[in-house]
């Protein structure tokens, strides 16, 4: 736990570069598909999403943490566990929306307001730092993170990243 907190407290400096978020999502989810159990991972990625200014290693870490959490939430679900990862270009807001949703039990309502705080967890093992690290990564990228329970069941985490103004001009 001390090592996990140390990693949380001293994240390396950002190395921002233009990143194809959809491609990165494919790379990370391919790793999980190789060992895919009963849970399906569905991708609904927006082809119109331009490259974003991101730290590829930090965003990879963010994706791994969120997918791992969703897989753990679905452990008892059996054959019908589904994780859906969606990207969407939101031109009017000059942002990209990344959503990760599962069809598990959802987030306990009393935990929702504190979900991204360090050491907050419902798991018997783990440090409770995974979502705190995700929040820190999102904030480092001038993004916004939110979580809620989906009407159809399960948890939904949404991340909004600013669009890269230069990439927008070049694509526009």
mmCIF file of C-alpha atoms in Angstrom:
data_model
loop_
_atom_site.group_PDB
_atom_site.id
_atom_site.type_symbol
_atom_site.label_atom_id
_atom_site.label_comp_id
_atom_site.label_asym_id
_atom_site.label_seq_id
_atom_site.Cartn_x
_atom_site.Cartn_y
_atom_site.Cartn_z
ATOM 1 C CA UNK A 1 0.000 0.000 0.000
ATOM 2 C CA UNK A 2 2.912 2.346 0.756
ATOM 3 C CA UNK A 3 4.323 1.726 -2.727
ATOM 4 C CA UNK A 4 0.945 2.396 -4.325
ATOM 5 C CA UNK A 5 0.554 5.669 -2.436
ATOM 6 C CA UNK A 6 4.105 6.653 -3.346
ATOM 7 C CA UNK A 7 3.305 6.102 -7.022
ATOM 8 C CA UNK A 8 0.094 8.114 -6.638
ATOM 9 C CA UNK A 9 1.909 10.998 -4.933
ATOM 10 C CA UNK A 10 4.832 11.302 -7.348
ATOM 11 C CA UNK A 11 3.543 10.762 -10.838
ATOM 12 C CA UNK A 12 6.119 11.472 -13.552
ATOM 13 C CA UNK A 13 5.880 14.712 -15.473
ATOM 14 C CA UNK A 14 3.590 14.661 -18.482
ATOM 15 C CA UNK A 15 4.930 14.048 -21.965
ATOM 16 C CA UNK A 16 2.109 15.383 -24.142
ATOM 17 C CA UNK A 17 1.915 14.350 -27.766
ATOM 18 C CA UNK A 18 -0.793 13.891 -30.357
ATOM 19 C CA UNK A 19 -2.431 10.556 -29.661
ATOM 20 C CA UNK A 20 -5.130 8.663 -31.506
ATOM 21 C CA UNK A 21 -7.287 7.781 -28.500
ATOM 22 C CA UNK A 22 -9.264 5.203 -30.485
ATOM 23 C CA UNK A 23 -6.071 3.389 -31.492
ATOM 24 C CA UNK A 24 -4.846 3.409 -27.894
ATOM 25 C CA UNK A 25 -8.173 1.945 -26.742
ATOM 26 C CA UNK A 26 -7.817 -0.829 -29.341
ATOM 27 C CA UNK A 27 -4.287 -1.610 -28.114
ATOM 28 C CA UNK A 28 -5.301 -1.794 -24.450
ATOM 29 C CA UNK A 29 -8.489 -3.784 -25.009
ATOM 30 C CA UNK A 30 -6.651 -6.239 -27.287
ATOM 31 C CA UNK A 31 -4.534 -7.201 -24.275
ATOM 32 C CA UNK A 32 -7.685 -8.040 -22.327
ATOM 33 C CA UNK A 33 -9.254 -9.901 -25.231
ATOM 34 C CA UNK A 34 -6.320 -12.315 -25.353
ATOM 35 C CA UNK A 35 -7.262 -13.443 -21.863
ATOM 36 C CA UNK A 36 -10.937 -12.739 -22.222
ATOM 37 C CA UNK A 37 -13.078 -14.819 -19.960
ATOM 38 C CA UNK A 38 -16.795 -14.543 -19.885
ATOM 39 C CA UNK A 39 -16.948 -10.756 -20.127
ATOM 40 C CA UNK A 40 -17.285 -9.157 -23.568
ATOM 41 C CA UNK A 41 -15.669 -5.826 -24.376
ATOM 42 C CA UNK A 42 -17.592 -3.793 -26.939
ATOM 43 C CA UNK A 43 -16.105 -0.746 -28.643
ATOM 44 C CA UNK A 44 -18.170 2.094 -30.090
ATOM 45 C CA UNK A 45 -15.476 4.491 -31.243
ATOM 46 C CA UNK A 46 -16.126 7.724 -33.132
ATOM 47 C CA UNK A 47 -14.215 7.731 -36.439
ATOM 48 C CA UNK A 48 -14.348 11.544 -36.426
ATOM 49 C CA UNK A 49 -12.338 11.859 -33.216
ATOM 50 C CA UNK A 50 -9.191 13.887 -33.968
ATOM 51 C CA UNK A 51 -5.834 13.230 -32.278
ATOM 52 C CA UNK A 52 -5.706 14.565 -28.712
ATOM 53 C CA UNK A 53 -2.762 16.025 -26.785
ATOM 54 C CA UNK A 54 -2.228 13.287 -24.225
ATOM 55 C CA UNK A 55 0.507 11.496 -22.343
ATOM 56 C CA UNK A 56 0.178 8.063 -23.931
ATOM 57 C CA UNK A 57 1.565 6.180 -20.919
ATOM 58 C CA UNK A 58 -0.671 7.941 -18.407
ATOM 59 C CA UNK A 59 -3.776 7.415 -20.573
ATOM 60 C CA UNK A 60 -2.831 3.751 -21.012
ATOM 61 C CA UNK A 61 -2.652 3.511 -17.193
ATOM 62 C CA UNK A 62 -6.061 5.211 -16.934
ATOM 63 C CA UNK A 63 -7.616 2.731 -19.389
ATOM 64 C CA UNK A 64 -6.069 -0.267 -17.629
ATOM 65 C CA UNK A 65 -7.380 0.911 -14.243
ATOM 66 C CA UNK A 66 -10.899 1.499 -15.554
ATOM 67 C CA UNK A 67 -11.129 -1.756 -17.519
ATOM 68 C CA UNK A 68 -9.737 -3.724 -14.574
ATOM 69 C CA UNK A 69 -12.343 -2.149 -12.265
ATOM 70 C CA UNK A 70 -15.136 -2.989 -14.714
ATOM 71 C CA UNK A 71 -13.916 -6.590 -15.065
ATOM 72 C CA UNK A 72 -13.822 -6.966 -11.283
ATOM 73 C CA UNK A 73 -17.350 -5.539 -11.028
ATOM 74 C CA UNK A 74 -18.499 -8.224 -13.468
ATOM 75 C CA UNK A 75 -16.769 -11.232 -11.881
ATOM 76 C CA UNK A 76 -20.065 -12.625 -10.557
ATOM 77 C CA UNK A 77 -22.020 -11.729 -13.681
ATOM 78 C CA UNK A 78 -21.300 -14.902 -15.679
ATOM 79 C CA UNK A 79 -21.660 -15.103 -19.445
ATOM 80 C CA UNK A 80 -23.608 -11.880 -19.855
ATOM 81 C CA UNK A 81 -21.012 -9.443 -18.509
ATOM 82 C CA UNK A 82 -20.393 -6.582 -20.953
ATOM 83 C CA UNK A 83 -18.046 -3.611 -20.874
ATOM 84 C CA UNK A 84 -18.803 -0.912 -23.446
ATOM 85 C CA UNK A 85 -16.168 1.687 -24.275
ATOM 86 C CA UNK A 86 -17.340 4.663 -26.298
ATOM 87 C CA UNK A 87 -15.630 7.726 -27.722
ATOM 88 C CA UNK A 88 -17.434 10.720 -29.128
ATOM 89 C CA UNK A 89 -16.282 13.976 -30.633
ATOM 90 C CA UNK A 90 -18.273 16.840 -29.138
ATOM 91 C CA UNK A 91 -17.418 19.689 -31.469
ATOM 92 C CA UNK A 92 -19.688 22.302 -29.877
ATOM 93 C CA UNK A 93 -17.986 21.811 -26.506
ATOM 94 C CA UNK A 94 -14.505 21.387 -28.099
ATOM 95 C CA UNK A 95 -14.039 18.125 -26.255
ATOM 96 C CA UNK A 96 -13.749 14.392 -26.641
ATOM 97 C CA UNK A 97 -15.945 12.160 -24.504
ATOM 98 C CA UNK A 98 -14.673 8.770 -23.350
ATOM 99 C CA UNK A 99 -17.205 6.545 -21.588
ATOM 100 C CA UNK A 100 -16.634 3.178 -19.946
ATOM 101 C CA UNK A 101 -19.779 1.365 -18.888
ATOM 102 C CA UNK A 102 -20.411 -2.073 -17.421
ATOM 103 C CA UNK A 103 -23.585 -3.990 -16.686
ATOM 104 C CA UNK A 104 -22.613 -5.001 -13.162
ATOM 105 C CA UNK A 105 -24.270 -4.116 -9.869
ATOM 106 C CA UNK A 106 -23.342 -0.434 -10.094
ATOM 107 C CA UNK A 107 -21.760 1.852 -7.529
ATOM 108 C CA UNK A 108 -23.280 1.979 -4.039
ATOM 109 C CA UNK A 109 -25.076 5.364 -3.830
ATOM 110 C CA UNK A 110 -23.360 6.307 -0.555
ATOM 111 C CA UNK A 111 -19.965 5.797 -2.228
ATOM 112 C CA UNK A 112 -20.623 7.927 -5.333
ATOM 113 C CA UNK A 113 -19.737 11.324 -3.776
ATOM 114 C CA UNK A 114 -16.361 9.993 -2.526
ATOM 115 C CA UNK A 115 -15.585 7.550 -5.336
ATOM 116 C CA UNK A 116 -12.409 9.302 -6.545
ATOM 117 C CA UNK A 117 -10.883 9.905 -3.118
ATOM 118 C CA UNK A 118 -7.813 7.876 -2.080
ATOM 119 C CA UNK A 119 -8.495 4.666 -0.129
ATOM 120 C CA UNK A 120 -12.207 4.576 -0.992
ATOM 121 C CA UNK A 121 -13.102 1.051 -2.114
ATOM 122 C CA UNK A 122 -15.639 -1.724 -1.652
ATOM 123 C CA UNK A 123 -13.107 -4.429 -2.540
ATOM 124 C CA UNK A 124 -11.521 -6.751 -0.012
ATOM 125 C CA UNK A 125 -8.173 -6.550 -1.767
ATOM 126 C CA UNK A 126 -6.472 -3.577 -3.386
ATOM 127 C CA UNK A 127 -5.422 -0.170 -2.180
ATOM 128 C CA UNK A 128 -8.366 2.036 -3.098
ATOM 129 C CA UNK A 129 -6.044 4.228 -5.176
ATOM 130 C CA UNK A 130 -7.047 3.153 -8.703
ATOM 131 C CA UNK A 131 -9.816 5.704 -9.239
ATOM 132 C CA UNK A 132 -7.882 8.411 -7.364
ATOM 133 C CA UNK A 133 -5.050 7.865 -9.857
ATOM 134 C CA UNK A 134 -7.543 8.022 -12.745
ATOM 135 C CA UNK A 135 -8.867 11.329 -11.405
ATOM 136 C CA UNK A 136 -5.354 12.730 -11.117
ATOM 137 C CA UNK A 137 -4.524 11.703 -14.701
ATOM 138 C CA UNK A 138 -7.715 13.310 -16.018
ATOM 139 C CA UNK A 139 -6.985 16.542 -14.139
ATOM 140 C CA UNK A 140 -3.401 16.584 -15.467
ATOM 141 C CA UNK A 141 -4.917 16.588 -18.960
ATOM 142 C CA UNK A 142 -7.327 19.461 -18.128
ATOM 143 C CA UNK A 143 -10.191 17.003 -18.353
ATOM 144 C CA UNK A 144 -13.277 16.246 -16.312
ATOM 145 C CA UNK A 145 -14.273 12.914 -14.755
ATOM 146 C CA UNK A 146 -17.691 11.833 -13.523
ATOM 147 C CA UNK A 147 -19.366 8.605 -12.461
ATOM 148 C CA UNK A 148 -22.935 7.497 -12.147
ATOM 149 C CA UNK A 149 -25.087 4.415 -12.223
ATOM 150 C CA UNK A 150 -26.662 3.749 -15.591
ATOM 151 C CA UNK A 151 -30.446 3.479 -15.826
ATOM 152 C CA UNK A 152 -30.139 -0.002 -17.366
ATOM 153 C CA UNK A 153 -27.851 -1.119 -14.527
ATOM 154 C CA UNK A 154 -24.139 -0.979 -13.963
ATOM 155 C CA UNK A 155 -21.652 1.834 -13.579
ATOM 156 C CA UNK A 156 -20.749 4.490 -16.141
ATOM 157 C CA UNK A 157 -17.603 6.615 -15.957
ATOM 158 C CA UNK A 158 -17.308 9.566 -18.313
ATOM 159 C CA UNK A 159 -14.153 11.467 -19.105
ATOM 160 C CA UNK A 160 -14.051 14.678 -21.101
ATOM 161 C CA UNK A 161 -10.756 15.759 -22.659
ATOM 162 C CA UNK A 162 -10.266 19.067 -24.458
ATOM 163 C CA UNK A 163 -9.825 18.799 -28.203
ATOM 164 C CA UNK A 164 -6.425 19.853 -29.535
ATOM 165 C CA UNK A 165 -7.027 23.210 -31.228
ATOM 166 C CA UNK A 166 -4.182 22.678 -33.726
ATOM 167 C CA UNK A 167 -5.435 19.218 -34.706
ATOM 168 C CA UNK A 168 -8.910 20.654 -35.093
ATOM 169 C CA UNK A 169 -7.624 23.298 -37.557
ATOM 170 C CA UNK A 170 -5.725 20.704 -39.572
ATOM 171 C CA UNK A 171 -8.670 18.323 -39.728
ATOM 172 C CA UNK A 172 -11.304 21.017 -40.039
#
